[in-house]
Coordinates of C-alpha atoms and ligand atoms in Angstrom, one line a residue:
M235 CA -156.8 72.9 -15.4
S236 CA -153.1 73.7 -14.9
V237 CA -150.3 73.7 -17.4
P238 CA -147.5 71.1 -17.2
E239 CA -144.3 72.6 -15.7
E240 CA -141.7 73.1 -18.4
T241 CA -138.3 71.6 -17.8
D242 CA -136.8 71.8 -21.3
T243 CA -137.3 75.5 -22.1
D244 CA -135.0 78.0 -20.3
W245 CA -137.4 80.9 -21.0
W246 CA -135.3 83.9 -20.0
T247 CA -132.2 82.6 -21.6
M248 CA -134.2 82.0 -24.8
L249 CA -135.8 85.4 -24.7
A250 CA -132.4 87.2 -24.3
D251 CA -130.6 85.1 -27.0
P252 CA -129.7 87.3 -30.0
D253 CA -130.2 84.4 -32.4
F254 CA -133.7 83.8 -31.1
L255 CA -134.5 87.6 -31.1
A256 CA -133.3 87.9 -34.7
D257 CA -135.7 85.1 -35.9
P258 CA -137.9 83.7 -33.2
H259 CA -140.8 82.4 -35.4
D260 CA -139.9 78.7 -35.9
R261 CA -139.3 78.2 -32.2
L262 CA -142.4 80.2 -31.2
D263 CA -144.6 78.2 -33.7
V264 CA -143.5 74.9 -32.0
L265 CA -144.0 76.3 -28.5
R266 CA -147.5 77.7 -29.4
A267 CA -148.5 74.4 -31.0
E268 CA -147.5 72.5 -27.9
N269 CA -149.5 74.9 -25.7
P270 CA -150.8 78.4 -26.1
I271 CA -149.9 79.1 -22.4
H272 CA -146.7 77.9 -20.7
F273 CA -145.6 78.1 -17.1
D274 CA -142.0 78.7 -16.2
P275 CA -141.3 77.3 -12.7
A276 CA -137.9 79.1 -12.5
S277 CA -139.4 82.6 -12.7
G278 CA -143.0 81.9 -11.8
C279 CA -144.1 83.6 -15.1
Y280 CA -147.0 82.5 -17.4
F281 CA -146.1 83.0 -21.0
I282 CA -149.0 83.4 -23.4
L283 CA -148.4 82.6 -27.1
G284 CA -152.0 82.1 -28.3
H285 CA -153.9 85.1 -29.7
A286 CA -157.3 84.2 -28.2
E287 CA -155.7 83.5 -24.8
F288 CA -153.8 86.8 -24.6
S289 CA -156.9 88.8 -25.7
E290 CA -158.8 87.0 -22.9
A291 CA -156.0 87.9 -20.4
M292 CA -156.0 91.6 -21.4
R293 CA -159.8 91.8 -21.0
N294 CA -159.9 89.9 -17.7
K295 CA -160.4 92.4 -14.8
A296 CA -158.5 90.2 -12.3
I297 CA -155.4 90.8 -14.4
G298 CA -153.9 94.3 -14.6
R299 CA -150.8 96.3 -15.3
D300 CA -149.9 97.2 -11.7
S301 CA -146.5 95.6 -11.1
R302 CA -146.8 96.2 -7.3
N303 CA -149.1 93.2 -7.3
W304 CA -146.3 90.9 -8.6
K305 CA -145.6 88.4 -5.7
G306 CA -141.8 88.6 -5.2
G307 CA -141.5 91.6 -7.5
W308 CA -139.9 94.9 -6.8
H309 CA -142.7 96.2 -4.6
S310 CA -143.8 93.1 -2.7
D311 CA -140.4 91.6 -1.9
P312 CA -139.3 93.3 1.4
G313 CA -135.6 92.8 0.6
F314 CA -135.7 94.4 -2.9
R315 CA -135.2 98.0 -1.8
E316 CA -132.0 97.2 0.1
R317 CA -130.6 94.8 -2.5
D318 CA -131.2 97.2 -5.4
P319 CA -131.9 100.7 -4.2
V320 CA -131.4 102.3 -7.7
A321 CA -134.0 100.0 -9.3
F322 CA -136.4 100.6 -6.4
R323 CA -136.1 104.3 -6.7
L324 CA -136.5 104.2 -10.5
F325 CA -139.6 102.0 -10.3
S326 CA -141.2 104.0 -7.5
L327 CA -140.6 107.3 -9.3
F328 CA -142.1 105.8 -12.5
Q329 CA -145.1 104.2 -10.8
P330 CA -147.7 107.0 -10.6
Q331 CA -148.9 106.9 -14.2
M332 CA -151.9 105.5 -16.0
I333 CA -150.1 102.6 -17.6
N334 CA -149.0 101.3 -14.2
V335 CA -152.3 101.4 -12.3
D336 CA -155.6 99.8 -12.7
G337 CA -159.3 100.3 -11.9
I338 CA -160.5 103.8 -10.8
D339 CA -157.0 105.3 -10.6
H340 CA -156.4 104.3 -14.2
A341 CA -159.7 105.7 -15.3
R342 CA -159.0 109.0 -13.4
M343 CA -155.6 109.5 -15.0
R344 CA -156.5 108.3 -18.5
G345 CA -159.6 110.6 -18.5
V346 CA -157.4 113.7 -18.2
Y347 CA -155.6 113.0 -21.5
E348 CA -158.3 111.1 -23.4
P349 CA -159.9 114.2 -25.0
A350 CA -156.7 114.9 -27.0
F351 CA -156.9 111.4 -28.6
R352 CA -160.6 111.3 -29.7
A353 CA -161.1 110.7 -33.4
Q354 CA -162.1 114.3 -34.1
A355 CA -159.2 115.8 -32.1
V356 CA -156.7 113.6 -33.9
A357 CA -158.2 114.4 -37.3
Q358 CA -157.5 118.0 -36.6
L359 CA -153.8 117.3 -36.2
E360 CA -153.5 115.9 -39.7
G361 CA -152.4 119.3 -41.2
M362 CA -149.7 119.7 -38.6
V363 CA -148.4 116.1 -38.9
R364 CA -148.3 116.5 -42.7
E365 CA -146.4 119.8 -42.4
E366 CA -143.7 118.2 -40.2
T367 CA -143.5 115.2 -42.6
E368 CA -143.1 117.4 -45.7
R369 CA -140.5 119.6 -44.0
L370 CA -138.3 116.5 -43.5
I371 CA -138.9 115.3 -47.1
A372 CA -137.8 118.6 -48.5
A373 CA -134.4 118.2 -46.8
L374 CA -133.8 114.6 -48.1
P375 CA -131.3 114.3 -51.0
S376 CA -132.7 113.3 -54.3
D377 CA -129.4 113.2 -56.3
G378 CA -128.5 109.6 -55.6
R379 CA -126.5 110.3 -52.4
P380 CA -127.2 107.6 -49.8
V381 CA -129.2 108.7 -46.7
N382 CA -130.2 107.0 -43.5
L383 CA -134.0 107.2 -43.4
I384 CA -134.0 106.5 -39.6
D385 CA -131.9 109.6 -38.7
A386 CA -133.3 111.8 -41.4
Y387 CA -137.0 110.8 -41.4
A388 CA -138.4 108.1 -39.0
Q389 CA -136.7 109.5 -35.9
P390 CA -137.4 113.3 -36.2
M391 CA -140.9 113.0 -37.6
P392 CA -142.7 111.7 -34.4
L393 CA -140.4 113.8 -32.2
N394 CA -141.3 117.0 -34.0
V395 CA -145.0 116.1 -33.8
L396 CA -144.7 115.5 -30.0
C397 CA -142.8 118.8 -29.5
R398 CA -145.7 120.6 -31.2
L399 CA -148.3 118.7 -29.1
F400 CA -146.4 119.3 -25.8
D401 CA -145.3 122.9 -26.4
I402 CA -141.7 121.8 -26.2
P403 CA -139.2 124.1 -27.9
R404 CA -137.5 122.6 -30.9
D405 CA -134.0 123.1 -29.4
M406 CA -135.0 120.7 -26.6
A407 CA -135.9 117.9 -29.1
D408 CA -132.6 116.1 -29.0
T409 CA -132.5 116.1 -25.2
V410 CA -136.1 114.8 -25.0
S411 CA -135.2 112.1 -27.5
D412 CA -132.2 111.1 -25.4
W413 CA -134.2 110.9 -22.2
S414 CA -136.9 109.0 -24.0
K415 CA -134.4 106.4 -25.4
K416 CA -133.0 105.7 -21.9
L417 CA -136.5 105.4 -20.4
I418 CA -138.1 103.1 -22.9
Q419 CA -135.6 100.5 -21.8
I420 CA -137.3 100.3 -18.4
G421 CA -139.9 98.1 -20.2
D422 CA -137.2 95.4 -20.3
L423 CA -137.4 92.8 -17.6
M424 CA -133.7 92.2 -17.4
L425 CA -132.1 95.6 -16.8
T426 CA -128.4 96.1 -16.5
D427 CA -127.0 98.3 -13.7
Q428 CA -126.1 100.9 -16.3
Q429 CA -129.6 100.9 -17.8
K430 CA -131.1 101.4 -14.3
S431 CA -128.8 104.4 -13.4
D432 CA -129.2 105.9 -16.9
G433 CA -133.0 105.5 -16.5
L434 CA -133.0 107.1 -13.1
E435 CA -130.9 110.1 -14.2
A436 CA -133.1 110.6 -17.3
L437 CA -136.3 110.4 -15.3
T438 CA -135.2 112.9 -12.7
A439 CA -134.0 115.4 -15.4
F440 CA -137.1 114.9 -17.5
K441 CA -139.4 115.5 -14.5
S442 CA -137.6 118.6 -13.4
Y443 CA -137.7 120.0 -16.9
L444 CA -141.4 119.4 -17.1
R445 CA -142.0 120.8 -13.6
E446 CA -140.3 124.0 -14.8
Q447 CA -142.3 124.0 -18.1
L448 CA -145.6 123.6 -16.2
S449 CA -144.7 126.5 -13.9
V450 CA -143.8 128.9 -16.7
S451 CA -146.5 128.0 -19.2
S452 CA -149.5 129.1 -17.2
T453 CA -152.0 127.9 -19.8
G454 CA -150.4 125.9 -22.6
T455 CA -151.6 126.2 -26.2
E456 CA -155.3 125.4 -26.7
G457 CA -155.9 121.7 -26.9
S458 CA -152.2 120.8 -26.2
L459 CA -151.3 118.0 -23.8
M460 CA -149.6 120.6 -21.5
R461 CA -153.0 122.4 -21.3
L462 CA -154.8 119.2 -20.4
A463 CA -152.1 118.3 -17.8
L464 CA -152.4 121.8 -16.2
Q465 CA -156.2 121.5 -16.1
G466 CA -155.9 118.0 -14.4
L467 CA -153.5 119.5 -11.9
D468 CA -155.5 122.6 -11.2
N469 CA -158.8 120.8 -10.7
G470 CA -157.2 118.3 -8.4
T471 CA -157.7 115.2 -10.6
L472 CA -154.0 114.6 -10.6
D473 CA -151.3 115.5 -8.0
E474 CA -148.0 116.9 -9.1
E475 CA -146.1 113.6 -9.3
E476 CA -148.9 112.0 -11.3
T477 CA -149.0 115.0 -13.7
L478 CA -145.3 114.9 -14.3
T479 CA -145.0 111.1 -14.6
N480 CA -147.9 110.8 -17.0
L481 CA -146.4 113.6 -19.2
V482 CA -143.0 111.7 -19.2
A483 CA -144.8 108.5 -20.1
L484 CA -146.8 110.1 -22.9
L485 CA -143.6 111.5 -24.4
I486 CA -141.9 108.1 -24.2
A487 CA -144.9 106.1 -25.3
G488 CA -145.4 108.4 -28.3
H489 CA -141.8 108.6 -29.6
E490 CA -139.6 105.5 -30.0
T491 CA -142.7 103.3 -30.7
T492 CA -143.6 105.4 -33.7
V493 CA -140.0 105.8 -34.9
T494 CA -140.0 102.0 -34.9
L495 CA -143.3 101.7 -36.8
I496 CA -142.1 104.1 -39.5
G497 CA -138.6 102.6 -39.8
I498 CA -139.7 98.9 -39.8
G499 CA -142.6 99.7 -42.1
L500 CA -140.3 101.3 -44.7
K501 CA -137.9 98.4 -44.4
L502 CA -140.6 95.8 -44.9
L503 CA -141.9 97.7 -48.0
L504 CA -138.4 97.8 -49.4
E505 CA -138.0 94.1 -48.8
H506 CA -141.4 93.3 -50.3
P507 CA -141.4 95.2 -53.7
K508 CA -144.9 93.8 -54.6
E509 CA -146.4 95.3 -51.5
M510 CA -144.5 98.6 -52.2
E511 CA -146.0 98.6 -55.8
R512 CA -149.5 98.0 -54.4
L513 CA -149.1 100.9 -52.0
R514 CA -147.9 103.2 -54.8
A515 CA -151.0 102.2 -56.9
Q516 CA -153.4 102.5 -53.9
P517 CA -152.1 105.1 -51.4
D518 CA -155.2 104.5 -49.3
L519 CA -153.7 101.2 -48.2
A520 CA -151.1 103.1 -46.1
R521 CA -153.2 102.8 -42.9
N522 CA -153.4 99.1 -43.5
A523 CA -149.7 98.9 -44.2
A524 CA -149.1 100.6 -40.8
D525 CA -151.2 97.9 -39.0
E526 CA -149.7 95.1 -40.9
T527 CA -146.2 96.4 -40.0
L528 CA -147.2 96.4 -36.3
R529 CA -148.5 92.9 -36.6
Y530 CA -145.7 91.4 -38.6
D531 CA -142.8 93.0 -36.9
P532 CA -143.7 94.7 -33.7
G533 CA -141.4 97.1 -31.9
G534 CA -141.9 95.3 -28.6
N535 CA -141.4 91.6 -27.9
F536 CA -143.8 91.3 -25.0
L537 CA -146.4 92.9 -22.8
L538 CA -146.5 92.4 -19.0
R539 CA -149.7 91.8 -17.0
V540 CA -149.9 90.8 -13.3
A541 CA -152.8 88.8 -11.7
A542 CA -154.2 91.0 -9.0
Q543 CA -156.5 88.1 -8.1
S544 CA -156.4 84.5 -9.0
C545 CA -158.3 83.7 -12.1
E546 CA -158.5 81.4 -15.1
I547 CA -157.3 82.1 -18.7
G548 CA -157.8 79.6 -21.5
G549 CA -158.8 77.1 -18.9
V550 CA -155.5 77.6 -17.0
K551 CA -155.5 78.7 -13.4
I552 CA -153.4 81.8 -12.8
P553 CA -152.6 82.4 -9.1
Q554 CA -152.8 85.8 -7.4
G555 CA -149.6 87.8 -7.8
A556 CA -148.3 85.8 -10.9
P557 CA -146.8 87.7 -13.8
V558 CA -148.4 87.0 -17.2
I559 CA -146.4 87.8 -20.3
G560 CA -147.9 88.0 -23.7
L561 CA -145.3 87.2 -26.4
L562 CA -146.4 89.6 -29.2
R563 CA -144.3 87.9 -31.9
A564 CA -146.1 84.7 -31.2
T565 CA -149.7 86.0 -30.6
N566 CA -149.5 88.3 -33.7
R567 CA -148.6 85.3 -35.9
D568 CA -151.1 82.8 -34.4
P569 CA -152.5 80.8 -37.4
A570 CA -155.7 80.3 -35.4
R571 CA -156.3 84.1 -35.8
F572 CA -154.4 85.2 -38.9
K573 CA -154.6 83.5 -42.3
D574 CA -151.1 82.9 -43.7
P575 CA -149.6 84.6 -40.6
H576 CA -146.0 84.7 -41.8
R577 CA -146.9 86.7 -44.9
F578 CA -146.5 90.4 -45.0
D579 CA -149.8 91.5 -46.7
I580 CA -150.8 95.1 -46.7
T581 CA -154.3 94.3 -47.9
R582 CA -155.0 92.1 -44.8
T583 CA -158.3 93.0 -43.1
G584 CA -159.6 92.5 -39.6
N585 CA -156.0 92.9 -38.4
A586 CA -156.5 92.5 -34.6
H587 CA -152.8 92.5 -33.7
H588 CA -151.7 93.0 -30.1
T589 CA -149.0 95.6 -30.7
F590 CA -151.2 98.4 -29.3
G591 CA -152.1 96.1 -26.3
G592 CA -155.7 95.5 -25.4
G593 CA -158.5 95.9 -22.7
A594 CA -158.6 99.0 -20.5
H595 CA -155.0 99.9 -21.3
F596 CA -155.3 99.8 -25.1
C597 CA -152.8 102.4 -26.5
L598 CA -154.3 105.8 -26.0
G599 CA -152.2 107.3 -28.8
A600 CA -153.1 104.6 -31.4
P601 CA -155.1 106.9 -33.6
L602 CA -152.2 109.4 -33.7
A603 CA -149.6 106.6 -34.3
R604 CA -151.7 105.2 -37.2
M605 CA -152.0 108.7 -38.7
E606 CA -148.2 109.3 -38.4
G607 CA -147.5 105.8 -40.0
R608 CA -149.9 106.4 -42.8
L609 CA -148.6 109.9 -43.6
A610 CA -145.0 108.8 -43.3
F611 CA -145.5 106.1 -46.0
Q612 CA -147.8 108.2 -48.3
C613 CA -145.7 111.3 -48.3
L614 CA -142.4 109.5 -48.9
L615 CA -143.7 107.4 -51.7
S616 CA -145.5 110.3 -53.4
A617 CA -142.3 112.4 -53.3
F618 CA -139.9 109.7 -54.6
A619 CA -140.6 107.5 -57.6
D620 CA -137.6 105.4 -56.7
I621 CA -136.4 104.3 -53.3
E622 CA -133.5 101.8 -53.2
L623 CA -132.0 100.0 -50.3
Q624 CA -128.2 100.4 -50.4
E625 CA -127.1 98.0 -47.6
P626 CA -128.7 95.6 -45.2
P627 CA -130.7 97.4 -42.4
R628 CA -129.0 97.4 -39.0
W629 CA -130.9 96.8 -35.8
L630 CA -130.2 98.6 -32.6
N631 CA -129.5 96.3 -29.7
M632 CA -132.1 97.5 -27.2
G633 CA -132.5 94.5 -24.9
T634 CA -135.1 91.8 -24.7
N635 CA -138.2 93.9 -25.2
A636 CA -137.8 97.1 -27.3
R637 CA -136.7 96.6 -30.9
S638 CA -135.7 99.4 -33.2
L639 CA -133.6 100.0 -36.4
E640 CA -130.4 101.9 -36.3
S641 CA -130.0 102.3 -40.0
L642 CA -132.0 102.1 -43.2
I643 CA -129.6 103.4 -45.9
V644 CA -131.3 104.2 -49.2
T645 CA -131.0 106.3 -52.3
L646 CA -133.9 108.4 -53.4
K647 CA -135.0 109.7 -56.9
R648 CA -137.9 112.0 -57.7
Ligands
HEM906 C1 -146.7 102.7 -33.2 C2 -146.7 103.5 -32.1 C3 -147.2 103.0 -30.8 C4 -147.2 101.7 -30.2 C5 -146.8 100.4 -30.9 C6 -147.8 101.8 -28.9 C7 -148.0 100.7 -28.1 C8 -148.5 100.8 -26.8 C9 -148.7 99.7 -25.9 C10 -148.4 98.2 -26.2 C11 -149.4 100.1 -24.8 C12 -149.8 99.3 -23.6 C13 -151.1 98.7 -23.9 C14 -151.5 97.5 -23.0 O1 -150.7 97.1 -22.2 O2 -152.6 97.0 -23.2 C15 -149.5 101.5 -25.0 C16 -150.1 102.3 -24.1 C17 -150.1 103.7 -24.2 N1 -149.7 104.5 -25.2 FE1 -149.0 103.8 -27.0 N2 -148.1 103.1 -28.6 C18 -147.7 103.8 -29.7 C19 -147.9 105.2 -29.9 C20 -148.4 106.0 -28.9 C21 -148.5 107.5 -29.1 C22 -148.2 108.3 -30.3 C23 -149.0 107.9 -27.9 C24 -149.3 109.4 -27.4 C25 -148.6 110.4 -27.8 C26 -149.1 106.8 -27.0 C27 -149.6 106.9 -25.7 C28 -149.9 105.8 -24.9 C29 -150.5 105.9 -23.6 C30 -150.8 107.2 -22.8 C31 -150.6 104.6 -23.1 C32 -151.1 104.1 -21.7 C33 -152.6 103.8 -21.9 C34 -153.2 103.2 -20.6 O3 -152.5 102.7 -19.8 O4 -154.4 103.4 -20.5 N3 -148.8 105.7 -27.7 N4 -149.0 101.9 -26.2

């Protein structure tokens, strides 16, 4: 079966429209009810809005994450390099990492870092993550002065955790954060020239910093990601470019995403006082609250896949080389999968949202991110009996994909 061609939806204009991005749900509900999979003839993209259909796509081995397979994309279009040399260089330098390759190359790269994210290894990090969280809480004002929880809490907490995991000195944290902010925007499909050159500059600086770090830290701390990277390099599993690019990717993947989870999660709890009360009464619900935050208001709008071979998803034929885009804010609120999908409910069970992706590329850091989210909520609520929002939260304008909060101004009382 093939899907009818759309003539009345200008997909990319819609996906970049600030009004749509601010509240896309009515429109997405209508589009999903019309069809869980839409084809856009203007861009050749297949947009998936149904939960079952996108789960199927992420599990299908004919569909992967390697964007070099995109027919007419940056790698397969012979004229691209000449037309847009900065983007070509940026994408080429960013290519050799686990998230951009499939099959045995993916398994080889993921295998190097996987031991650090096993349940037992992550459980051993709890003391360190709690220590970093409590350190920030101790510095928060409790005398009624307003404070921005994004700057003072959500932003530094995952960054400090990553610096500990990567043996990165604390005085480099702000620089790493700046590189990471510029690079996360590469996940946007409509990059401005400024974003491309900022990304290229950040990537080059980040790689040369890590190259230096690897050469001076001959072993890395036991169990640290630097140690695993060095082992992968020394035993020939990864070459130098792969080692550096995967390290950069881990730092980006683990930072802004978690800042967003903590920031949006606190915002949602403040906007839903009953859920906040429930969490205060039952702190064990904090892990659920993190997953419900990720489902209800994900930090990314879409996930890209590319059909390496032609295949069929939800009965729809997808040709080889076609981009397949899962719209998370639609699939995470599909009524066929989630009861009462537009309700923020921290007691929700079986919350199979797509915000960590799925299939072979399912987020490697999910156990760590869930722990950070849980501890960020639990520690803040247990330290402060009263948390009050002082002004409407402000969103950062980060493009069509990544979403993040700029401010969450509150007062805190013990
Ligand atoms: C709330 C926080 C996080 C979110 C929402 C998130 C989301 C994602 C998503 C959507 C993917 C792609 C999955 C796919 O396409 O199927 C991914 C992959 C990945 N994430 Fe996360 N992530 C988070 C935190 C972390 C952390 C803390 C780390 C590690 C420090 C991490 C490391 C990775 C890695 C290495 C991959 C690539 C996995 C692969 O390709 O096999 N992530 N993440």
